[in-house]
Amino acid sequence: MISINNISKTFPGGVIALKNISLNVKRKEVVVIVGPSGSGKSTLLRSLNGLDKIDEGSIIIDGVPLNQHKKNRLEIRKEVGMVFQSFNLFPHMTVMDNINLAQKLVRKKKKESAQKTTLGLLTKVGIADKKTSYPGQLSGGQQQRVAIARALAMKPKVMLFDEATSALDPEMIGEVLDVMKNLANEGMTMMVVTHEMGFAREVGDRIIFMEKGRIIEQGPSPQFFENPAQERTKKFLSQIL
């Protein structure tokens, strides 16, 4: 589903965010990316839909190369859903309208069809009763679930989660993680940046540990947590678990 080949990214000032990253993600695989702050995790995710432009290498998603051709970039953005730390909801629009908008503008759906999809997704994420509410009337966890529903409304082939729970109060984290777990169980291809090690251990098919823009270690979840090969990985796990 995702093929990443020797990508590198340096920000102004010489800050190396990614250095020769190569990675393949299979269809229906859940890949969880962990590591210290500033290790390039978010940049890696953002590069997959063109939010951060890479300097070198190539990215191919479901056979479509992410290159300078506008048509390809738009196609990939349609097929790759992304959920951020911040919810990025339009505050002046209801929950329904927030989720309907891209369906009508990008997928060219009629209003009735968009609303039917939206209601189904709000039920799926457990907040159908909030359809006429505005973002300011919702808790952080509820807003993030709206953001997930909005991404799913585009029927993406891949979902990217960039620390989707890190801005939430502790008691709200579980409700968002439950939605993500359900998506994984349904076979959604996912790449997840998170500090939630319990989630990573339970849901991740493969764990990737990054530091200073490089992949230090990767492996199946049980092996990664129980028998890491690299000393740096062992130290990281000892500090965070």
Tab-separated table of C-alpha atoms in Angstrom:
chain	number	residue	atom	x	y	z
A	1	MET	CA	0.000	0.000	0.000
A	2	ILE	CA	2.815	2.424	0.904
A	3	SER	CA	6.327	2.342	-0.526
A	4	ILE	CA	8.869	4.795	0.888
A	5	ASN	CA	12.290	4.738	-0.758
A	6	ASN	CA	15.323	6.582	0.626
A	7	ILE	CA	13.522	9.795	1.507
A	8	SER	CA	15.327	12.675	3.174
A	9	LYS	CA	14.167	16.059	4.420
A	10	THR	CA	16.182	18.981	5.800
A	11	PHE	CA	14.470	22.070	7.168
A	12	PRO	CA	15.907	25.614	6.854
A	13	GLY	CA	18.826	26.061	9.201
A	14	GLY	CA	20.199	22.625	8.430
A	15	VAL	CA	17.866	20.674	10.724
A	16	ILE	CA	17.766	17.109	9.405
A	17	ALA	CA	14.248	15.740	9.876
A	18	LEU	CA	14.516	12.568	7.779
A	19	LYS	CA	17.651	10.776	6.600
A	20	ASN	CA	17.448	7.947	4.034
A	21	ILE	CA	14.176	6.471	5.285
A	22	SER	CA	12.931	3.377	3.463
A	23	LEU	CA	9.781	1.568	4.513
A	24	ASN	CA	7.014	-0.556	3.030
A	25	VAL	CA	3.555	-0.825	4.586
A	26	LYS	CA	1.282	-3.659	3.559
A	27	ARG	CA	-2.440	-3.349	2.991
A	28	LYS	CA	-4.368	-3.628	6.301
A	29	GLU	CA	-1.135	-3.327	8.324
A	30	VAL	CA	-0.991	-1.091	11.414
A	31	VAL	CA	2.442	0.482	11.789
A	32	VAL	CA	3.102	2.435	14.990
A	33	ILE	CA	5.979	4.927	15.069
A	34	VAL	CA	7.554	5.818	18.411
A	35	GLY	CA	10.584	7.767	19.513
A	36	PRO	CA	11.721	10.899	21.349
A	37	SER	CA	10.470	14.361	20.399
A	38	GLY	CA	12.175	15.778	17.336
A	39	SER	CA	13.013	12.377	15.880
A	40	GLY	CA	11.163	12.967	12.590
A	41	LYS	CA	8.015	10.949	13.301
A	42	SER	CA	5.531	13.672	12.397
A	43	THR	CA	7.570	14.789	9.389
A	44	LEU	CA	7.484	11.237	8.070
A	45	LEU	CA	3.683	11.165	8.286
A	46	ARG	CA	3.306	14.657	6.821
A	47	SER	CA	5.502	13.706	3.883
A	48	LEU	CA	3.070	10.949	2.910
A	49	ASN	CA	0.402	13.377	1.731
A	50	GLY	CA	2.696	16.151	0.600
A	51	LEU	CA	2.264	18.474	3.589
A	52	ASP	CA	6.050	18.368	3.989
A	53	LYS	CA	7.887	18.199	0.688
A	54	ILE	CA	10.772	15.726	0.662
A	55	ASP	CA	14.204	16.675	-0.707
A	56	GLU	CA	15.186	13.228	-1.985
A	57	GLY	CA	13.732	9.789	-2.560
A	58	SER	CA	10.282	8.630	-3.616
A	59	ILE	CA	6.887	7.830	-2.120
A	60	ILE	CA	4.289	5.643	-3.826
A	61	ILE	CA	0.839	5.072	-2.321
A	62	ASP	CA	-1.359	2.362	-3.815
A	63	GLY	CA	0.573	2.591	-7.070
A	64	VAL	CA	0.397	6.392	-7.367
A	65	PRO	CA	3.735	8.238	-7.071
A	66	LEU	CA	3.713	11.339	-4.887
A	67	ASN	CA	5.526	13.669	-7.260
A	68	GLN	CA	5.155	17.153	-8.684
A	69	HIS	CA	2.202	16.217	-10.877
A	70	LYS	CA	-0.746	18.057	-9.357
A	71	LYS	CA	-3.183	15.306	-10.380
A	72	ASN	CA	-1.192	12.666	-8.481
A	73	ARG	CA	-0.883	14.800	-5.361
A	74	LEU	CA	-4.619	15.502	-5.326
A	75	GLU	CA	-5.377	11.813	-5.877
A	76	ILE	CA	-3.185	10.816	-2.935
A	77	ARG	CA	-4.729	13.438	-0.673
A	78	LYS	CA	-8.157	12.017	-1.474
A	79	GLU	CA	-7.028	8.520	-0.528
A	80	VAL	CA	-4.960	9.344	2.580
A	81	GLY	CA	-6.847	10.526	5.656
A	82	MET	CA	-4.928	12.334	8.373
A	83	VAL	CA	-5.805	13.169	11.965
A	84	PHE	CA	-3.637	15.695	13.805
A	85	GLN	CA	-2.954	16.684	17.398
A	86	SER	CA	-5.203	19.713	16.935
A	87	PHE	CA	-8.721	19.010	15.744
A	88	ASN	CA	-8.833	21.642	12.955
A	89	LEU	CA	-12.638	21.800	12.934
A	90	PHE	CA	-14.446	24.855	11.600
A	91	PRO	CA	-15.821	26.515	14.764
A	92	HIS	CA	-18.713	28.258	12.967
A	93	MET	CA	-20.042	25.001	11.468
A	94	THR	CA	-22.000	22.198	13.114
A	95	VAL	CA	-20.542	18.711	13.460
A	96	MET	CA	-22.655	17.569	10.496
A	97	ASP	CA	-21.507	20.441	8.295
A	98	ASN	CA	-17.842	19.921	9.229
A	99	ILE	CA	-18.022	16.328	8.020
A	100	ASN	CA	-20.250	17.012	5.002
A	101	LEU	CA	-18.053	19.748	3.549
A	102	ALA	CA	-15.223	17.772	1.919
A	103	GLN	CA	-17.624	15.073	0.762
A	104	LYS	CA	-19.508	17.671	-1.256
A	105	LEU	CA	-16.501	19.693	-2.439
A	106	VAL	CA	-14.016	16.896	-3.174
A	107	ARG	CA	-16.094	13.755	-3.653
A	108	LYS	CA	-18.896	15.770	-5.336
A	109	LYS	CA	-21.572	14.071	-3.254
A	110	LYS	CA	-25.111	15.361	-3.116
A	111	LYS	CA	-26.248	16.732	0.251
A	112	GLU	CA	-28.503	13.761	1.072
A	113	SER	CA	-25.758	11.223	0.319
A	114	ALA	CA	-23.182	13.150	2.349
A	115	GLN	CA	-25.539	13.406	5.319
A	116	LYS	CA	-26.251	9.675	5.234
A	117	THR	CA	-22.517	8.914	5.299
A	118	THR	CA	-21.946	11.458	8.067
A	119	LEU	CA	-24.690	10.050	10.301
A	120	GLY	CA	-23.308	6.544	9.864
A	121	LEU	CA	-19.810	7.682	10.817
A	122	LEU	CA	-20.998	9.685	13.827
A	123	THR	CA	-22.750	6.531	15.034
A	124	LYS	CA	-19.549	4.573	14.406
A	125	VAL	CA	-17.476	6.934	16.575
A	126	GLY	CA	-20.184	7.138	19.247
A	127	ILE	CA	-21.379	10.744	19.000
A	128	ALA	CA	-24.451	10.679	16.745
A	129	ASP	CA	-26.262	12.732	19.381
A	130	LYS	CA	-23.847	15.642	18.765
A	131	LYS	CA	-24.634	16.093	15.068
A	132	THR	CA	-26.121	19.589	15.479
A	133	SER	CA	-23.568	20.757	18.063
A	134	TYR	CA	-20.740	23.178	17.335
A	135	PRO	CA	-17.099	22.257	18.090
A	136	GLY	CA	-16.983	24.684	21.022
A	137	GLN	CA	-19.775	22.727	22.704
A	138	LEU	CA	-17.809	19.456	22.614
A	139	SER	CA	-15.081	17.975	24.794
A	140	GLY	CA	-11.623	17.464	23.322
A	141	GLY	CA	-12.246	13.752	22.933
A	142	GLN	CA	-15.515	14.385	21.133
A	143	GLN	CA	-13.887	16.912	18.809
A	144	GLN	CA	-11.145	14.432	17.930
A	145	ARG	CA	-13.745	11.798	17.151
A	146	VAL	CA	-15.432	14.287	14.801
A	147	ALA	CA	-12.046	14.835	13.142
A	148	ILE	CA	-11.653	11.066	12.673
A	149	ALA	CA	-15.173	10.799	11.229
A	150	ARG	CA	-14.388	13.673	8.858
A	151	ALA	CA	-11.283	11.871	7.580
A	152	LEU	CA	-13.185	8.577	7.210
A	153	ALA	CA	-15.959	10.311	5.255
A	154	MET	CA	-13.580	10.518	2.291
A	155	LYS	CA	-13.323	6.692	2.302
A	156	PRO	CA	-9.517	6.744	2.495
A	157	LYS	CA	-7.322	3.746	1.746
A	158	VAL	CA	-4.823	4.821	4.418
A	159	MET	CA	-5.256	6.622	7.754
A	160	LEU	CA	-2.432	8.592	9.351
A	161	PHE	CA	-2.655	9.572	13.031
A	162	ASP	CA	-0.142	12.143	14.251
A	163	GLU	CA	-0.239	12.039	18.071
A	164	ALA	CA	-4.025	12.183	17.925
A	165	THR	CA	-4.415	11.885	21.705
A	166	SER	CA	-1.552	14.044	22.980
A	167	ALA	CA	-3.672	17.206	23.330
A	168	LEU	CA	-6.425	15.437	25.281
A	169	ASP	CA	-7.096	15.212	28.982
A	170	PRO	CA	-6.206	11.748	30.332
A	171	GLU	CA	-9.814	10.631	30.791
A	172	MET	CA	-10.592	11.447	27.133
A	173	ILE	CA	-7.701	9.513	25.609
A	174	GLY	CA	-9.384	6.121	25.917
A	175	GLU	CA	-12.450	7.088	23.892
A	176	VAL	CA	-10.301	8.148	20.923
A	177	LEU	CA	-8.016	5.115	21.183
A	178	ASP	CA	-11.089	2.859	21.154
A	179	VAL	CA	-12.160	4.342	17.809
A	180	MET	CA	-8.640	3.794	16.431
A	181	LYS	CA	-8.622	0.188	17.688
A	182	ASN	CA	-11.931	-0.493	15.962
A	183	LEU	CA	-10.544	0.878	12.691
A	184	ALA	CA	-7.511	-1.386	12.987
A	185	ASN	CA	-9.750	-4.405	13.683
A	186	GLU	CA	-11.758	-3.584	10.549
A	187	GLY	CA	-8.621	-3.785	8.404
A	188	MET	CA	-7.787	-0.127	7.817
A	189	THR	CA	-4.186	0.458	6.733
A	190	MET	CA	-2.813	2.780	9.424
A	191	MET	CA	0.372	4.594	10.371
A	192	VAL	CA	0.239	5.983	13.891
A	193	VAL	CA	2.627	8.283	15.735
A	194	THR	CA	1.886	7.965	19.445
A	195	HIS	CA	3.299	7.988	22.964
A	196	GLU	CA	0.606	5.545	24.095
A	197	MET	CA	2.699	2.412	24.506
A	198	GLY	CA	-0.239	0.275	25.611
A	199	PHE	CA	-2.013	1.061	22.349
A	200	ALA	CA	1.168	0.429	20.355
A	201	ARG	CA	1.679	-2.958	21.993
A	202	GLU	CA	-1.953	-4.038	21.595
A	203	VAL	CA	-2.812	-2.751	18.128
A	204	GLY	CA	0.463	-2.319	16.236
A	205	ASP	CA	1.415	-5.091	13.827
A	206	ARG	CA	4.844	-3.513	13.571
A	207	ILE	CA	6.617	-0.931	15.714
A	208	ILE	CA	9.182	1.515	14.349
A	209	PHE	CA	11.566	3.395	16.632
A	210	MET	CA	12.978	6.634	15.214
A	211	GLU	CA	15.664	9.009	16.422
A	212	LYS	CA	17.378	11.948	14.688
A	213	GLY	CA	15.540	11.346	11.450
A	214	ARG	CA	16.494	7.683	11.126
A	215	ILE	CA	14.829	4.349	11.765
A	216	ILE	CA	16.847	2.822	14.612
A	217	GLU	CA	14.851	-0.389	14.930
A	218	GLN	CA	11.638	-1.990	13.734
A	219	GLY	CA	9.903	-5.286	14.279
A	220	PRO	CA	6.683	-7.079	15.202
A	221	SER	CA	5.077	-5.643	18.329
A	222	PRO	CA	5.836	-8.570	20.703
A	223	GLN	CA	9.480	-8.732	19.626
A	224	PHE	CA	9.941	-4.967	19.827
A	225	PHE	CA	8.645	-4.665	23.375
A	226	GLU	CA	9.942	-7.921	24.814
A	227	ASN	CA	13.271	-8.353	23.064
A	228	PRO	CA	14.538	-5.171	21.365
A	229	ALA	CA	17.859	-5.577	19.576
A	230	GLN	CA	19.326	-2.062	19.876
A	231	GLU	CA	20.656	-0.571	23.109
A	232	ARG	CA	19.092	2.782	22.235
A	233	THR	CA	15.686	1.125	21.902
A	234	LYS	CA	16.124	-0.626	25.237
A	235	LYS	CA	16.986	2.660	26.923
A	236	PHE	CA	13.982	4.406	25.367
A	237	LEU	CA	11.594	1.662	26.477
A	238	SER	CA	13.034	1.576	29.976
A	239	GLN	CA	12.346	5.295	30.345
A	240	ILE	CA	8.858	5.368	28.844
A	241	LEU	CA	7.272	2.112	30.056
